[in-house]
Tab-separated table of C-alpha atoms in Angstrom:
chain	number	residue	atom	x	y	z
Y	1	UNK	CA	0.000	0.000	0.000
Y	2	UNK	CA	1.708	3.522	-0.874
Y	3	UNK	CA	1.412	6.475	1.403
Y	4	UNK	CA	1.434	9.646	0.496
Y	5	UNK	CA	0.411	12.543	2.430
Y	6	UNK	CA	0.257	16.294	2.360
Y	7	UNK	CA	1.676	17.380	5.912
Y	8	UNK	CA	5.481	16.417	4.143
Y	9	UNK	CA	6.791	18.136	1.450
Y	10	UNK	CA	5.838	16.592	-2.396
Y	11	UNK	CA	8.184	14.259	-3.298
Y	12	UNK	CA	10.494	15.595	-6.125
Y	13	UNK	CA	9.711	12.435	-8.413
Y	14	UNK	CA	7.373	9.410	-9.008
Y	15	UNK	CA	7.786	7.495	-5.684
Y	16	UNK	CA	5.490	7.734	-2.199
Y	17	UNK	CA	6.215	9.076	0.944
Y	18	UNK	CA	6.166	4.975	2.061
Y	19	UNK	CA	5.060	1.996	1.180
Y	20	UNK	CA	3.580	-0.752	3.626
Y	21	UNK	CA	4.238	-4.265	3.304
Y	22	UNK	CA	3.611	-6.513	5.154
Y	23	UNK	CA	4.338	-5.452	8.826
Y	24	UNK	CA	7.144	-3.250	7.543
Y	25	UNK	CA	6.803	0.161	6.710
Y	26	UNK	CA	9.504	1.357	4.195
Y	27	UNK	CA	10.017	5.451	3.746
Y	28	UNK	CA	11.423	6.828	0.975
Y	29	UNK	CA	14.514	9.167	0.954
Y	30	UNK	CA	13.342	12.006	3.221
Y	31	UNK	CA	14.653	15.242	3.399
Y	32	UNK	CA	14.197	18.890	5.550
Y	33	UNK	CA	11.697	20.609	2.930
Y	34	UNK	CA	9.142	21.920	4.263
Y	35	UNK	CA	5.619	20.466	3.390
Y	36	UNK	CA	3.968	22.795	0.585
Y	37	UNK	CA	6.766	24.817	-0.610
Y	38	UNK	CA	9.965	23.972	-1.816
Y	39	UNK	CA	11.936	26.240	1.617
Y	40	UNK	CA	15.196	24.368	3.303
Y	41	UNK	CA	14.840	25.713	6.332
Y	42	UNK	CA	18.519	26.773	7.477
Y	43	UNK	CA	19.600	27.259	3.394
Y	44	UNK	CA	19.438	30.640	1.665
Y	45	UNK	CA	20.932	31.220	-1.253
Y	46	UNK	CA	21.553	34.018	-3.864
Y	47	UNK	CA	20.386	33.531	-7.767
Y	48	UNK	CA	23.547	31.965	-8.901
Y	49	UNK	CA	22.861	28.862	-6.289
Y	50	UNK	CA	25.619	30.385	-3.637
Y	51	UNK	CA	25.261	30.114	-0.263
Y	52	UNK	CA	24.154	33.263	1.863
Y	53	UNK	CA	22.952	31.523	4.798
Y	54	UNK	CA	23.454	28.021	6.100
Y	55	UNK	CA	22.213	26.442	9.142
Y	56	UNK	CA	22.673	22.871	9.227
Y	57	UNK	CA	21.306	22.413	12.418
Y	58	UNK	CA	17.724	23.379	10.987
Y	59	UNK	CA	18.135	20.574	7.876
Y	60	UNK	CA	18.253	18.391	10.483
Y	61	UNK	CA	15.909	19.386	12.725
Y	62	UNK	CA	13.522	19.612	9.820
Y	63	UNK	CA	14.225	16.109	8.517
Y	64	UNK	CA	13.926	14.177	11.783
Y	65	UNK	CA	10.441	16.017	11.786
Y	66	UNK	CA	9.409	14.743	8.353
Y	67	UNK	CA	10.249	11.436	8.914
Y	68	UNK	CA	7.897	11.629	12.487
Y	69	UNK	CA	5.051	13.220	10.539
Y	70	UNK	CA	5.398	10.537	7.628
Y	71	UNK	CA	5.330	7.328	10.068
Y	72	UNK	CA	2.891	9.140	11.638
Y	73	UNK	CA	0.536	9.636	8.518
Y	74	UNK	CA	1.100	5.661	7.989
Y	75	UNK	CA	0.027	5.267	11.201
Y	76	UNK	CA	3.629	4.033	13.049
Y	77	UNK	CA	5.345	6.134	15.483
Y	78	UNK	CA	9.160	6.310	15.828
Y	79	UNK	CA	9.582	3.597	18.194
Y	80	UNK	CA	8.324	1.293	15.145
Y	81	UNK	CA	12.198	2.770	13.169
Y	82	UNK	CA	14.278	-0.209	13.297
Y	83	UNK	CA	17.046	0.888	10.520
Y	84	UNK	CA	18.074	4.273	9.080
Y	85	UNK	CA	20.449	5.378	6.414
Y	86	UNK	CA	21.703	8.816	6.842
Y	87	UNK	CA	23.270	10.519	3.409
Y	88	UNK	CA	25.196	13.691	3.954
Y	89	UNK	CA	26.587	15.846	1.410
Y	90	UNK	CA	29.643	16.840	4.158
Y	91	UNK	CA	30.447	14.497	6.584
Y	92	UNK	CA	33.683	16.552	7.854
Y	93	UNK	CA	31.727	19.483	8.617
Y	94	UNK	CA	28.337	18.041	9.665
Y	95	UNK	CA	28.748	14.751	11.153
Y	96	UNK	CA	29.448	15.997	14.651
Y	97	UNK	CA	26.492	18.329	14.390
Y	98	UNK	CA	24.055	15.417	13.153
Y	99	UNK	CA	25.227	13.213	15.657
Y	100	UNK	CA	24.516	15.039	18.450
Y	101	UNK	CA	20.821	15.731	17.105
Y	102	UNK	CA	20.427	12.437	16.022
Y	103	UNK	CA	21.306	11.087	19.401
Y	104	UNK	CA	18.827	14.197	20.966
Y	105	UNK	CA	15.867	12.881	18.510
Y	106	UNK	CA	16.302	9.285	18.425
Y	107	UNK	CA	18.872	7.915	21.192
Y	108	UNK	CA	16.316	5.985	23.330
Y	109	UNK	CA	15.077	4.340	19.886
Y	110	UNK	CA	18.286	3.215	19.166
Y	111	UNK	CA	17.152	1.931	15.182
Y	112	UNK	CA	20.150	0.771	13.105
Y	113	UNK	CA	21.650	3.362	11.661
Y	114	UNK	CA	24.451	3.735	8.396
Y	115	UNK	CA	25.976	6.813	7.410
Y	116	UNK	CA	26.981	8.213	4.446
Y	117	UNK	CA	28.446	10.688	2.202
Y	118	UNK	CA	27.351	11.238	-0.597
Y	119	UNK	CA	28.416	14.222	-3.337
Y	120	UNK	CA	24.987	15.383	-3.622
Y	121	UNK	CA	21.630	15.394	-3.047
Y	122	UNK	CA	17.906	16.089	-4.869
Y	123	UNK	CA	17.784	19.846	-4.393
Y	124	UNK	CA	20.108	22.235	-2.693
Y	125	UNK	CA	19.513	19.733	0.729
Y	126	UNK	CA	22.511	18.814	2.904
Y	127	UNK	CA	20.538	15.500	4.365
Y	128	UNK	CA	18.565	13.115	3.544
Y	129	UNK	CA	17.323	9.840	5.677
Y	130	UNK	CA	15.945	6.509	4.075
Y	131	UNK	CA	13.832	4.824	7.200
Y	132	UNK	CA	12.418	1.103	7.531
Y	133	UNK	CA	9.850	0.360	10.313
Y	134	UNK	CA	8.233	-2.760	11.700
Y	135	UNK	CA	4.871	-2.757	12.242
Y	136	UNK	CA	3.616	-4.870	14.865
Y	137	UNK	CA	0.814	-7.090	13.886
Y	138	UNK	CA	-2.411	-4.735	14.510
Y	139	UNK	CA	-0.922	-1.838	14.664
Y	140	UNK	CA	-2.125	-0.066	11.562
């Protein structure tokens, strides 16, 4: 069964938010857009793509937040996370950062997690996370 749902931003090509099968619950790449615009929150940039502002803090912020209110519109909750991959555009200068958050949002969760960097992403995005989730019998 796909999922798609309005409270996360569009997807940027011909895939769902998620797709449930079975009693697992598989998100697509997820990133810190905001739902109904295209906005980065932390990212401003001038016409020629260059960065005027940059606040990676806010990506992440925004993405953990996407992938809560996508479970949540399939009707999981992030206890049901039990593996995450993690792509970042700079893992020098923003693994530290992301750990730390990561650890804030999701430590007593504890999914699997892999992390990697990757030269770029959809959009001007710094982060994106890929999520599977059981679903315990009954609970959608």
């Amino acid at each position: 069964m796909e999922i798609i749902t309005h409270q996360a931003a569009k997807p940027l090509g011909a895939y769902p938010h998620a797709k449930k099968v079975g009693d697992f619950l598989y998100l697509s790449g997820i990133g810190p857009r905001k739902a109904n615009s295209d906005e980065i929150p932390g990212l401003k940039l001038d016409k020629h793509g260059n960065y005027l502002a940059f606040d990676f803090e806010a990506q992440c912020q925004s993405v953990f937040d996407n992938v809560k209110t996508v479970l949540e519109e399939s009707g999981a909750q992030l206890e049901n996370l039990i593996d995450i991959t993690v792509f970042l555009t700079d893992m020098k200068r923003d693994f530290h950062i992301y750990n730390k958050l990561y650890t804030d949002f999701f430590g007593a969760i504890r999914p699997c997690r892999t992390t990697v960097e990757v030269s770029s992403l959809p959009s001007a995005i710094c982060i994106e996370l890929k999520c599977i989730a059981y679903l315990k019998p009954n609970t959608i």
